[in-house]
Amino acid sequence: MTAKSQKSNLTLIERLKQFANQSANMLNLDVEMAVSMSQPIKAAVMIIGGGEDKVQDRKILRAFVENSGGASSRIAIIPSASREPEIIGRIYHQIFTELRAEHIEVFDIRERLDQTPEEVEAQLAGITGVFMTGGDQLRLCALIAETPLAIAIREKTQKGKLVLAGTSAGAAVMGYQMIAGGGSGDSPNKEMVSMSIGLGIIPNIIVDQHFHNRNRMARLMTAIAAHPDKIGVGIDEDTVAIFEQDHMMRVMGRGTVTIVDPAEVSYSNQLWVSDTAPLTIHNLRVHILSAGSKYNLAKRSPLSPTI
Amino acid sequence: MTAKSQKSNLTLIERLKQFANQSANMLNLDVEMAVSMSQPIKAAVMIIGGGEDKVQDRKILRAFVENSGGASSRIAIIPSASREPEIIGRIYHQIFTELRAEHIEVFDIRERLDQTPEEVEAQLAGITGVFMTGGDQLRLCALIAETPLAIAIREKTQKGKLVLAGTSAGAAVMGYQMIAGGGSGDSPNKEMVSMSIGLGIIPNIIVDQHFHNRNRMARLMTAIAAHPDKIGVGIDEDTVAIFEQDHMMRVMGRGTVTIVDPAEVSYSNQLWVSDTAPLTIHNLRVHILSAGSKYNLAKRSPLSPTI
């Protein structure tokens, strides 16, 4: 890292802090009072659509710290999706410090590590929450997918011993099938989306992020047409889909979570048309879910708010 | 119209013609051989998503002339959606001439006309096909909606005595509820779409055009959330949804027609949330239909190609 980029990085953090303090003052709040009480870990996978509020209420990041144990949370940040892991790691370190996590460290992984199970166990000892930043999901998977560390994080998360959050690229990797890239502004066609393999935290979903913000409905439908055994989960910016242990997903934040469910698809031309030909897909079921909504992933069914 | 704009207009038509001739030569075709045989009118409402091919195969415009009677078709062009009705009228006049319509005239309506039923009957006498161009759907409706002419066109179309086609703005007006404008790139919310009243040709649909090209899925879903008694029909560019007398819709062209069917919607917060709040909608049914697909509007059901 050059001296110049270190300086601009510090400046960015200072400006973020100033903005946070100003915002808090305006709201007659005290940032330093934003203490989460020490509380038991509430295991969850928190899939954030990118662009989460980092300077004002920080509702989603605060919920991550609270789920991870509040004042007794012990957070690991994995900034490896980013080309600027040091900068982005430091930004989230600062935020989680202000949110009063007990312990924060950055796993600044820049090459695939061949750790022993014992080394991984020692590295994760006491960690209650892992946060994966944005960047490039292919980069993140190239660095950690199926390494001993990623396998251990997956196992601990699936056993309810860890809160795992990811935003943007860190969200994209949550399924087994992963959207690596794609486009918009065209009739749905196979060239619109490129797929790869993610971390398989929740294997039966395909995540898309910055969802309505970047007009990604067509690409998620295209991805789902190719993988009709999965459920599409499109998450808007500053919005989180929180998957808990009971197969329930609930929505928090400013936008929506869109479910694209192919369970009833009765016909699709996906298998035999060319990559650029328009797709035909009959009977997709779509739910648009805003804050407070719940969805049962096992039953493939949204819960009516009156229930 | 200034001499300059007349000149550039002629130049445009000349260039369109040259391009058409060149394309035809390349394909070893003869534009002048593009004669539709005289044939009986095949009544239909042809809703074109804008940007239809005007210079190469002209498949959609050719189908319009053929449905209107081919070599015995008598076409009226309504260019009133456009701010340049003379230019756009002349372009389509030229195209339909090359496609060998028997008779073509332009209804260059620039103010609301208070015609008698007899005057309208005389104006439409012998007309087998009416084509509404692109432009601004609010302008088109302000000029013709519920005038004696528009009422007569609607009646003749619904009785199967007329082929009515509209592209872009001319497509938007086909429903009773009409999308007048809106945005994209945001979580679905009521401010994303502004509604108005169309010509009511097919009253129970809400049309959106340039559909996937301009990422309009969220706005169509928002429109449908506000009007759950309607069916959303989103039509891509160079694509047409052809509604025939038996409640069948079929798709022709380069892109897709997207059906958004709210028949099974079990919950929506549309009625009580603010205009900027994100929507919740449970159980939308979506069909993506490419060329050759059929959809039964009465049964709300796509036809499997194997049937």
Coordinates of C-alpha atoms in Angstrom, one line a residue:
Chain A
M1 CA 0.0 0.0 0.0
T2 CA 1.4 3.4 -0.9
A3 CA 1.7 6.2 1.6
K4 CA -0.8 8.2 -0.5
S5 CA -3.5 5.4 -0.4
Q6 CA -2.9 5.0 3.3
K7 CA -3.4 8.7 3.8
S8 CA -6.6 8.8 1.7
N9 CA -7.8 5.7 3.6
L10 CA -7.3 7.4 6.9
T11 CA -9.0 10.5 5.5
L12 CA -12.0 8.3 4.5
I13 CA -12.2 6.8 7.9
E14 CA -11.9 10.2 9.6
R15 CA -14.7 11.5 7.3
L16 CA -16.9 8.5 8.0
K17 CA -16.3 9.0 11.8
Q18 CA -17.0 12.8 11.5
F19 CA -20.2 12.1 9.5
A20 CA -21.3 9.5 12.1
N21 CA -20.7 11.9 14.9
Q22 CA -22.4 14.7 13.2
S23 CA -25.4 12.5 12.4
A24 CA -25.5 11.3 16.0
N25 CA -25.4 14.8 17.2
M26 CA -28.2 15.9 14.9
L27 CA -30.3 13.0 16.2
N28 CA -29.3 14.0 19.8
L29 CA -27.7 10.6 20.2
D30 CA -24.3 9.7 21.4
V31 CA -22.4 7.3 19.2
E32 CA -20.5 6.1 22.2
M33 CA -23.8 5.2 23.9
A34 CA -24.5 2.7 21.1
V35 CA -23.6 -0.1 23.4
S36 CA -25.1 -3.5 22.8
M37 CA -25.7 -5.3 26.0
S38 CA -23.8 -8.5 26.3
Q39 CA -26.2 -11.2 25.1
P40 CA -26.2 -14.8 24.0
I41 CA -25.3 -15.4 20.3
K42 CA -28.3 -15.6 18.1
A43 CA -27.1 -17.8 15.3
A44 CA -28.1 -16.7 11.8
V45 CA -26.9 -16.2 8.3
M46 CA -27.3 -12.5 7.4
I47 CA -27.2 -11.9 3.7
I48 CA -26.9 -8.2 2.9
G49 CA -27.7 -6.7 -0.5
G50 CA -24.7 -4.3 -0.4
G51 CA -24.8 -0.6 0.4
E52 CA -25.8 -1.1 4.0
D53 CA -25.9 2.1 6.1
K54 CA -22.5 2.5 7.7
V55 CA -22.8 6.0 9.2
Q56 CA -26.2 6.7 10.5
D57 CA -28.4 4.2 12.4
R58 CA -26.3 1.3 11.0
K59 CA -29.3 -0.9 11.7
I60 CA -28.1 -4.0 9.9
L61 CA -24.5 -3.9 11.1
R62 CA -25.8 -3.3 14.6
A63 CA -28.1 -6.3 14.3
F64 CA -25.1 -8.3 13.2
V65 CA -23.1 -7.3 16.3
E66 CA -26.1 -7.9 18.5
N67 CA -26.7 -11.4 17.0
S68 CA -23.0 -12.1 17.6
G69 CA -23.4 -11.4 21.3
G70 CA -23.5 -7.6 21.6
A71 CA -20.9 -6.3 24.1
S72 CA -19.5 -9.8 24.3
S73 CA -19.3 -10.4 20.6
R74 CA -16.1 -11.5 19.0
I75 CA -16.0 -10.5 15.3
A76 CA -13.8 -11.7 12.5
I77 CA -13.8 -9.6 9.3
I78 CA -12.9 -11.3 6.0
P79 CA -12.1 -8.5 3.5
S80 CA -10.8 -10.9 0.8
A81 CA -13.4 -10.1 -1.8
S82 CA -11.9 -6.6 -2.0
R83 CA -8.9 -5.4 -3.9
E84 CA -8.3 -3.0 -1.0
P85 CA -8.7 -5.5 1.9
E86 CA -6.7 -3.4 4.3
I87 CA -8.9 -0.3 3.7
I88 CA -12.2 -2.1 3.8
G89 CA -11.1 -4.2 6.8
R90 CA -10.2 -1.1 8.7
I91 CA -13.5 0.6 7.9
Y92 CA -15.5 -2.3 9.3
H93 CA -13.1 -2.6 12.2
Q94 CA -13.9 1.0 13.1
I95 CA -17.7 0.5 12.7
F96 CA -17.8 -2.7 14.9
T97 CA -15.5 -0.9 17.4
E98 CA -18.1 1.9 17.6
L99 CA -20.8 -0.6 17.9
R100 CA -18.9 -2.0 21.0
A101 CA -18.0 -5.5 19.9
E102 CA -15.7 -6.9 22.5
H103 CA -13.1 -8.2 20.2
I104 CA -12.5 -7.6 16.5
E105 CA -9.9 -9.0 14.1
V106 CA -9.4 -9.0 10.4
F107 CA -8.6 -12.2 8.6
D108 CA -6.7 -10.5 5.8
I109 CA -6.4 -13.6 3.6
R110 CA -4.6 -12.9 0.3
E111 CA -3.6 -16.4 -0.7
R112 CA -5.2 -19.8 -0.3
L113 CA -4.1 -21.2 3.1
D114 CA -3.4 -24.8 3.7
Q115 CA -4.1 -24.8 7.4
T116 CA -4.5 -27.8 9.6
P117 CA -7.8 -28.4 11.4
E118 CA -6.0 -27.4 14.6
E119 CA -4.8 -24.1 13.2
V120 CA -8.3 -23.3 12.0
E121 CA -9.8 -24.2 15.3
A122 CA -7.4 -21.9 17.1
Q123 CA -8.0 -19.1 14.6
L124 CA -11.8 -19.3 15.1
A125 CA -11.6 -20.0 18.9
G126 CA -14.1 -17.7 20.6
I127 CA -15.2 -16.0 17.4
T128 CA -19.0 -15.5 17.5
G129 CA -19.5 -13.5 14.2
V130 CA -17.8 -13.6 10.8
F131 CA -18.4 -10.7 8.4
M132 CA -17.5 -11.0 4.7
T133 CA -17.2 -7.6 2.9
G134 CA -18.0 -6.6 -0.7
G135 CA -15.7 -6.8 -3.7
D136 CA -15.6 -9.5 -6.2
Q137 CA -17.2 -12.8 -5.3
L138 CA -15.0 -14.8 -7.7
R139 CA -11.9 -13.4 -5.9
L140 CA -13.4 -14.3 -2.5
C141 CA -14.2 -17.8 -3.6
A142 CA -10.8 -18.2 -5.3
L143 CA -9.1 -17.3 -2.0
I144 CA -11.2 -19.3 0.5
A145 CA -13.8 -21.7 -1.0
E146 CA -13.3 -25.2 0.3
T147 CA -10.2 -24.2 2.4
P148 CA -10.2 -25.7 5.9
L149 CA -11.2 -22.2 7.2
A150 CA -14.2 -21.9 4.9
I151 CA -15.3 -25.5 5.7
A152 CA -15.0 -24.8 9.4
I153 CA -17.0 -21.5 9.1
R154 CA -19.7 -23.3 7.1
E155 CA -19.9 -26.1 9.7
K156 CA -20.1 -23.8 12.7
T157 CA -22.6 -21.6 10.9
Q158 CA -24.8 -24.6 10.0
K159 CA -24.6 -25.9 13.5
G160 CA -25.7 -22.6 14.9
K161 CA -22.4 -21.8 16.6
L162 CA -21.6 -18.7 14.5
V163 CA -23.3 -15.7 13.0
L164 CA -22.2 -15.3 9.4
A165 CA -22.9 -12.1 7.5
G166 CA -21.9 -11.1 4.0
T167 CA -22.6 -8.0 2.0
S168 CA -22.6 -7.6 -1.7
A169 CA -19.9 -10.0 -3.0
G170 CA -19.9 -11.5 0.6
A171 CA -23.6 -12.1 0.1
A172 CA -23.3 -13.6 -3.4
V173 CA -21.2 -16.5 -2.1
M174 CA -23.8 -17.8 0.3
G175 CA -25.4 -20.4 -2.0
Y176 CA -23.8 -23.4 -3.6
Q177 CA -24.6 -22.1 -7.1
M178 CA -23.4 -18.5 -7.3
I179 CA -24.0 -15.7 -9.7
A180 CA -20.6 -14.5 -10.7
G181 CA -21.7 -11.8 -13.0
G182 CA -24.2 -10.8 -15.6
G183 CA -26.1 -8.0 -17.3
S184 CA -29.5 -6.3 -17.5
G185 CA -31.5 -4.5 -20.0
D186 CA -32.2 -7.4 -22.3
S187 CA -34.8 -10.1 -22.7
P188 CA -33.9 -13.0 -20.4
N189 CA -31.3 -15.2 -22.1
K190 CA -28.6 -17.5 -21.0
E191 CA -25.8 -15.1 -21.8
M192 CA -27.3 -12.6 -19.3
V193 CA -25.8 -14.5 -16.3
S194 CA -22.5 -16.3 -15.6
M195 CA -22.6 -18.9 -12.8
S196 CA -19.9 -20.3 -10.5
I197 CA -19.7 -22.2 -7.3
G198 CA -20.0 -20.4 -3.9
L199 CA -19.4 -21.3 -0.3
G200 CA -22.6 -23.4 0.0
I201 CA -23.6 -21.9 3.4
I202 CA -27.3 -22.3 2.4
P203 CA -26.9 -24.6 -0.5
N204 CA -30.4 -24.5 -2.0
I205 CA -30.6 -20.7 -2.6
I206 CA -29.1 -18.6 -5.4
V207 CA -28.4 -15.1 -4.1
D208 CA -28.4 -11.9 -6.1
Q209 CA -27.6 -8.5 -4.5
H210 CA -28.0 -4.8 -5.3
F211 CA -31.1 -6.4 -6.7
H212 CA -33.7 -3.9 -7.7
N213 CA -31.1 -1.2 -7.5
R214 CA -29.2 -2.8 -10.5
N215 CA -32.3 -4.2 -12.1
R216 CA -31.3 -7.8 -11.7
M217 CA -34.7 -9.6 -11.8
A218 CA -34.1 -10.9 -15.4
R219 CA -30.7 -12.3 -14.5
L220 CA -32.0 -14.0 -11.3
M221 CA -34.9 -15.6 -13.3
T222 CA -32.3 -16.7 -15.9
A223 CA -30.1 -18.3 -13.2
I224 CA -33.1 -20.0 -11.6
A225 CA -34.3 -21.3 -15.0
A226 CA -30.9 -23.1 -15.2
H227 CA -31.1 -24.4 -11.6
P228 CA -34.8 -25.1 -11.0
D229 CA -34.0 -27.1 -7.9
K230 CA -32.9 -23.8 -6.2
I231 CA -34.8 -20.8 -4.8
G232 CA -33.7 -17.3 -6.0
V233 CA -33.2 -14.7 -3.3
G234 CA -32.7 -11.1 -4.7
I235 CA -31.7 -8.6 -2.0
D236 CA -31.8 -4.9 -2.4
E237 CA -29.2 -2.5 -1.0
D238 CA -29.3 -1.6 2.7
T239 CA -31.5 -4.7 3.2
V240 CA -30.8 -8.0 4.8
A241 CA -32.3 -11.5 4.5
I242 CA -31.7 -13.1 7.9
F243 CA -31.9 -16.9 7.8
E244 CA -32.4 -18.4 11.2
Q245 CA -32.2 -22.0 12.5
D246 CA -35.8 -22.8 12.0
H247 CA -35.8 -22.4 8.2
M248 CA -37.3 -18.9 8.6
M249 CA -36.0 -15.9 6.7
R250 CA -36.9 -12.5 7.8
V251 CA -36.3 -9.1 6.2
M252 CA -34.8 -6.0 7.7
G253 CA -33.7 -2.8 6.2
R254 CA -34.7 -0.2 3.6
G255 CA -35.6 -2.2 0.5
T256 CA -37.0 -5.6 -0.4
V257 CA -36.0 -9.2 -0.6
T258 CA -37.4 -10.9 -3.8
I259 CA -38.0 -14.6 -3.8
V260 CA -38.1 -16.3 -7.2
D261 CA -39.5 -19.8 -6.7
P262 CA -39.4 -22.3 -9.6
A263 CA -41.2 -25.1 -7.7
E264 CA -44.2 -25.0 -10.0
V265 CA -42.4 -24.3 -13.3
S266 CA -44.3 -26.4 -15.8
Y267 CA -42.2 -25.6 -18.9
S268 CA -38.9 -24.0 -19.8
N269 CA -36.9 -23.9 -23.1
Q270 CA -33.7 -23.4 -21.1
L271 CA -32.1 -26.7 -21.9
W272 CA -32.2 -26.4 -25.7
V273 CA -32.1 -22.8 -26.8
S274 CA -28.9 -21.0 -27.7
D275 CA -27.1 -18.8 -25.3
T276 CA -28.5 -15.6 -26.8
A277 CA -32.1 -16.8 -27.6
P278 CA -34.9 -15.4 -25.4
L279 CA -36.0 -17.8 -22.7
T280 CA -39.5 -19.2 -22.1
I281 CA -40.4 -20.0 -18.5
H282 CA -43.9 -20.9 -17.3
N283 CA -45.2 -20.5 -13.7
L284 CA -42.5 -18.8 -11.7
R285 CA -43.8 -17.7 -8.3
V286 CA -42.5 -14.4 -7.1
H287 CA -42.7 -12.8 -3.6
I288 CA -41.6 -9.2 -2.9
L289 CA -40.9 -8.9 0.8
S290 CA -40.2 -5.7 2.7
A291 CA -39.0 -5.2 6.3
G292 CA -40.8 -7.3 8.8
S293 CA -41.8 -9.9 6.3
K294 CA -41.0 -13.6 6.9
Y295 CA -40.6 -16.5 4.5
N296 CA -40.4 -20.2 5.4
L297 CA -37.6 -21.6 3.2
A298 CA -38.6 -25.2 3.9
K299 CA -42.3 -24.7 3.0
R300 CA -41.4 -22.2 0.3
S301 CA -44.1 -19.9 1.7
P302 CA -44.3 -16.3 2.9
L303 CA -46.0 -15.8 6.2
S304 CA -48.9 -13.5 6.1
P305 CA -48.3 -10.7 8.7
T306 CA -51.7 -11.4 10.3
I307 CA -50.6 -14.9 11.3
Chain B
M1 CA -42.2 22.0 -40.5
T2 CA -39.0 23.7 -41.6
A3 CA -37.3 23.1 -44.9
K4 CA -34.4 21.7 -43.0
S5 CA -36.4 19.2 -41.0
Q6 CA -38.2 18.2 -44.2
K7 CA -34.8 17.6 -45.8
S8 CA -33.4 15.6 -42.9
N9 CA -36.7 13.6 -42.9
L10 CA -36.4 12.8 -46.6
T11 CA -32.8 11.9 -46.0
L12 CA -33.8 9.5 -43.2
I13 CA -36.4 7.8 -45.4
E14 CA -33.9 7.5 -48.2
R15 CA -31.4 6.0 -45.9
L16 CA -34.0 3.6 -44.5
K17 CA -34.9 2.6 -48.0
Q18 CA -31.3 2.2 -49.0
F19 CA -30.6 0.1 -45.9
A20 CA -33.6 -2.0 -46.7
N21 CA -32.5 -2.6 -50.3
Q22 CA -29.0 -3.4 -49.3
S23 CA -30.2 -5.8 -46.6
A24 CA -32.5 -7.4 -49.1
N25 CA -29.7 -7.7 -51.7
M26 CA -27.5 -9.3 -49.1
L27 CA -30.1 -11.8 -48.4
N28 CA -30.7 -12.3 -52.1
L29 CA -34.2 -11.1 -51.7
D30 CA -36.1 -8.4 -53.7
V31 CA -37.8 -5.9 -51.5
E32 CA -40.3 -5.3 -54.3
M33 CA -41.2 -9.0 -54.2
A34 CA -42.3 -8.6 -50.6
V35 CA -45.9 -8.7 -51.7
S36 CA -48.5 -10.0 -49.4
M37 CA -51.1 -11.9 -51.2
S38 CA -54.6 -10.4 -50.9
Q39 CA -56.1 -12.2 -48.0
P40 CA -59.0 -12.0 -45.5
I41 CA -58.5 -9.7 -42.5
K42 CA -57.4 -11.7 -39.4
A43 CA -58.7 -9.5 -36.6
A44 CA -56.2 -9.0 -33.8
V45 CA -54.8 -6.5 -31.4
M46 CA -51.1 -6.3 -31.9
I47 CA -49.2 -4.8 -29.0
I48 CA -45.6 -4.1 -30.0
G49 CA -42.9 -3.4 -27.4
G50 CA -41.3 -0.6 -29.4
G51 CA -38.2 -0.7 -31.5
E52 CA -39.7 -3.1 -34.0
D53 CA -37.5 -3.9 -37.0
K54 CA -38.3 -1.3 -39.7
V55 CA -35.5 -2.0 -42.2
Q56 CA -34.7 -5.7 -42.5
D57 CA -37.2 -8.5 -42.3
R58 CA -39.8 -6.2 -40.8
K59 CA -41.5 -9.4 -39.5
I60 CA -43.9 -7.7 -37.1
L61 CA -44.9 -4.8 -39.4
R62 CA -45.3 -7.4 -42.2
A63 CA -47.5 -9.5 -40.0
F64 CA -49.6 -6.4 -39.3
V65 CA -50.1 -5.8 -43.0
E66 CA -50.9 -9.5 -43.6
N67 CA -53.4 -9.6 -40.8
S68 CA -55.0 -6.4 -42.3
G69 CA -55.6 -8.2 -45.6
G70 CA -52.2 -8.2 -47.3
A71 CA -52.4 -6.8 -50.8
S72 CA -55.9 -5.7 -50.1
S73 CA -55.2 -4.1 -46.7
R74 CA -56.2 -0.5 -46.1
I75 CA -54.1 1.0 -43.4
A76 CA -54.6 4.1 -41.2
I77 CA -51.6 5.4 -39.3
I78 CA -52.2 7.5 -36.2
P79 CA -48.9 9.3 -35.4
S80 CA -50.4 11.5 -32.7
A81 CA -48.3 10.1 -29.8
S82 CA -45.3 11.7 -31.5
R83 CA -44.2 15.3 -31.4
E84 CA -43.1 14.8 -35.0
P85 CA -46.3 13.2 -36.4
E86 CA -45.5 14.2 -39.9
I87 CA -42.1 12.6 -39.9
I88 CA -43.1 9.4 -38.2
G89 CA -46.3 9.2 -40.2
R90 CA -44.3 9.4 -43.4
I91 CA -41.8 6.7 -42.2
Y92 CA -44.6 4.2 -41.6
H93 CA -46.3 5.2 -44.8
Q94 CA -43.2 4.3 -46.7
I95 CA -42.8 1.0 -44.9
F96 CA -46.4 -0.1 -45.4
T97 CA -46.1 1.0 -49.1
E98 CA -43.1 -1.3 -49.5
L99 CA -45.0 -4.0 -47.8
R100 CA -47.6 -3.5 -50.5
A101 CA -50.6 -2.4 -48.5
E102 CA -53.3 -1.4 -51.0
H103 CA -54.2 1.9 -49.4
I104 CA -52.4 3.9 -46.7
E105 CA -53.4 7.1 -45.1
V106 CA -52.2 9.1 -42.0
F107 CA -54.7 10.3 -39.5
D108 CA -52.6 13.3 -38.4
I109 CA -54.7 14.3 -35.4
R110 CA -53.3 17.3 -33.5
E111 CA -56.4 18.4 -31.6
R112 CA -59.4 16.6 -30.1
L113 CA -62.0 16.2 -32.8
D114 CA -65.7 16.5 -32.2
Q115 CA -66.8 14.3 -35.1
T116 CA -70.3 13.0 -35.7
P117 CA -70.7 9.2 -35.8
E118 CA -71.3 9.6 -39.6
E119 CA -68.1 11.5 -40.1
V120 CA -66.2 8.8 -38.1
E121 CA -67.9 6.0 -40.1
A122 CA -66.9 7.7 -43.3
Q123 CA -63.3 8.2 -42.1
L124 CA -63.0 4.5 -41.2
A125 CA -64.9 3.2 -44.2
G126 CA -62.9 0.4 -45.8
I127 CA -60.0 0.7 -43.3
T128 CA -58.8 -2.8 -42.3
G129 CA -55.8 -1.9 -40.1
V130 CA -55.0 0.9 -37.7
F131 CA -51.4 1.5 -36.6
M132 CA -50.6 3.8 -33.6
T133 CA -47.0 4.9 -33.5
G134 CA -44.7 5.6 -30.5
G135 CA -44.2 8.9 -28.7
D136 CA -45.9 9.8 -25.5
Q137 CA -48.9 7.8 -24.4
L138 CA -50.3 10.7 -22.4
R139 CA -50.2 12.9 -25.5
L140 CA -51.9 10.2 -27.6
C141 CA -54.7 9.8 -25.0
A142 CA -55.1 13.5 -24.5
L143 CA -55.8 13.8 -28.2
I144 CA -58.0 10.8 -28.9
A145 CA -59.2 8.9 -25.8
E146 CA -63.0 8.6 -25.7
T147 CA -63.4 10.7 -28.9
P148 CA -65.9 9.3 -31.4
L149 CA -63.0 8.1 -33.5
A150 CA -61.3 6.2 -30.6
I151 CA -64.6 4.7 -29.5
A152 CA -65.4 3.5 -33.1
I153 CA -61.9 2.0 -33.4
R154 CA -62.3 0.2 -30.1
E155 CA -65.8 -1.1 -31.1
K156 CA -64.6 -2.3 -34.5
T157 CA -61.5 -3.9 -33.0
Q158 CA -63.5 -5.7 -30.3
K159 CA -66.0 -6.9 -32.8
G160 CA -63.1 -8.3 -34.9
K161 CA -63.6 -5.9 -37.8
L162 CA -60.3 -4.2 -37.6
V163 CA -56.7 -5.0 -36.9
L164 CA -55.3 -2.6 -34.3
A165 CA -51.6 -2.3 -33.8
G166 CA -49.6 0.0 -31.5
T167 CA -45.9 0.3 -30.8
S168 CA -44.3 1.8 -27.7
A169 CA -46.6 4.6 -26.6
G170 CA -49.1 3.2 -29.0
A171 CA -48.9 -0.1 -27.1
A172 CA -49.1 1.5 -23.7
V173 CA -52.6 2.8 -24.3
M174 CA -54.2 -0.6 -25.0
G175 CA -55.4 -1.3 -21.5
Y176 CA -57.9 0.7 -19.5
Q177 CA -55.4 1.3 -16.7
M178 CA -52.3 2.7 -18.4
I179 CA -48.7 3.1 -17.2
A180 CA -48.0 6.8 -18.0
G181 CA -44.4 6.8 -16.7
G182 CA -42.1 5.6 -14.0
G183 CA -38.7 4.6 -13.0
S184 CA -36.4 1.7 -12.4
G185 CA -33.4 0.9 -10.2
D186 CA -35.2 1.0 -6.9
S187 CA -37.1 -1.4 -4.6
P188 CA -40.7 -1.6 -5.8
N189 CA -42.6 1.3 -4.3
K190 CA -45.7 3.3 -5.4
E191 CA -43.7 6.3 -6.6
M192 CA -42.0 4.1 -9.1
V193 CA -45.0 4.2 -11.5
S194 CA -47.6 6.8 -12.5
M195 CA -50.9 5.5 -13.8
S196 CA -53.4 7.1 -16.1
I197 CA -56.4 5.9 -18.3
G198 CA -55.8 4.4 -21.7
L199 CA -58.0 3.5 -24.6
G200 CA -59.4 0.4 -23.0
I201 CA -59.0 -1.8 -26.1
I202 CA -58.3 -4.9 -23.8
P203 CA -59.5 -3.5 -20.5
N204 CA -58.2 -6.2 -18.2
I205 CA -54.5 -5.9 -19.0
I206 CA -51.9 -3.3 -18.1
V207 CA -49.2 -3.0 -20.8
D208 CA -45.6 -2.1 -20.3
Q209 CA -43.2 -1.8 -23.3
H210 CA -39.5 -1.7 -23.9
F211 CA -39.9 -4.1 -21.0
H212 CA -36.7 -5.9 -20.2
N213 CA -34.8 -3.5 -22.3
R214 CA -35.5 -0.7 -19.9
N215 CA -35.7 -3.0 -16.8
R216 CA -39.4 -2.4 -16.1
M217 CA -40.3 -5.5 -14.1
A218 CA -40.4 -3.7 -10.8
R219 CA -42.7 -0.9 -12.2
L220 CA -45.1 -3.4 -13.8
M221 CA -45.3 -5.4 -10.5
T222 CA -45.9 -2.1 -8.7
A223 CA -48.7 -1.2 -11.2
I224 CA -50.3 -4.7 -10.8
A225 CA -50.1 -4.4 -7.0
A226 CA -52.3 -1.3 -7.3
H227 CA -54.7 -3.0 -9.7
P228 CA -54.8 -6.7 -8.8
D229 CA -57.9 -7.2 -11.0
K230 CA -55.7 -6.7 -14.0
I231 CA -53.0 -8.8 -15.7
G232 CA -49.6 -7.3 -16.4
V233 CA -48.2 -7.7 -19.9
G234 CA -44.6 -6.5 -20.4
I235 CA -43.4 -6.6 -24.0
D236 CA -39.8 -6.4 -25.1
E237 CA -38.5 -4.4 -28.0
D238 CA -39.0 -5.9 -31.5
T239 CA -41.6 -8.2 -30.0
V240 CA -45.3 -8.3 -30.3
A241 CA -48.1 -9.8 -28.2
I242 CA -50.9 -10.7 -30.6
F243 CA -54.3 -10.9 -29.0
E244 CA -56.8 -12.8 -31.2
Q245 CA -60.5 -13.3 -30.9
D246 CA -60.4 -16.5 -28.9
H247 CA -58.7 -14.9 -25.8
M248 CA -55.4 -16.3 -27.0
M249 CA -52.3 -14.2 -27.0
R250 CA -49.3 -15.4 -29.0
V251 CA -45.8 -14.0 -29.1
M252 CA -43.8 -13.1 -32.2
G253 CA -40.4 -11.3 -32.5
R254 CA -37.0 -11.1 -31.0
G255 CA -37.6 -10.8 -27.3
T256 CA -40.1 -11.9 -24.7
V257 CA -43.6 -11.1 -23.4
T258 CA -43.7 -11.3 -19.6
I259 CA -47.0 -12.0 -17.9
V260 CA -47.4 -10.8 -14.3
D261 CA -50.6 -12.4 -12.9
P262 CA -51.8 -11.4 -9.4
A263 CA -54.8 -13.8 -9.3
E264 CA -53.3 -15.7 -6.4
V265 CA -51.9 -12.7 -4.5
S266 CA -52.6 -13.6 -0.8
Y267 CA -51.2 -10.4 0.8
S268 CA -50.0 -7.0 -0.2
N269 CA -49.2 -3.9 1.8
Q270 CA -50.0 -1.7 -1.2
L271 CA -53.1 0.0 0.3
W272 CA -51.6 1.4 3.4
V273 CA -47.9 2.1 2.9
S274 CA -46.5 5.5 1.9
D275 CA -45.6 6.2 -1.7
T276 CA -41.9 5.7 -1.1
A277 CA -42.0 2.7 1.2
P278 CA -41.0 -0.7 -0.2
L279 CA -43.9 -2.9 -1.2
T280 CA -44.7 -6.4 0.0
I281 CA -46.5 -8.7 -2.4
H282 CA -47.0 -12.4 -1.9
N283 CA -47.6 -14.9 -4.6
L284 CA -47.3 -13.2 -8.0
R285 CA -47.2 -15.6 -10.9
V286 CA -44.8 -14.8 -13.7
H287 CA -44.5 -16.3 -17.1
I288 CA -41.7 -15.4 -19.5
L289 CA -42.8 -16.1 -23.1
S290 CA -40.7 -16.0 -26.2
A291 CA -41.6 -16.3 -29.9
G292 CA -44.2 -19.1 -30.6
S293 CA -45.5 -19.1 -27.0
K294 CA -49.2 -18.9 -26.4
Y295 CA -51.1 -17.6 -23.4
N296 CA -54.9 -18.0 -22.7
L297 CA -55.9 -14.7 -21.2
A298 CA -59.3 -16.0 -20.1
K299 CA -57.8 -19.0 -18.3
R300 CA -54.7 -17.0 -17.2
S301 CA -52.6 -19.9 -18.4
P302 CA -49.7 -20.4 -20.8
L303 CA -50.0 -23.2 -23.3
S304 CA -47.3 -25.8 -23.1
P305 CA -45.7 -26.1 -26.6
T306 CA -46.2 -29.9 -26.5
I307 CA -50.0 -29.5 -26.3

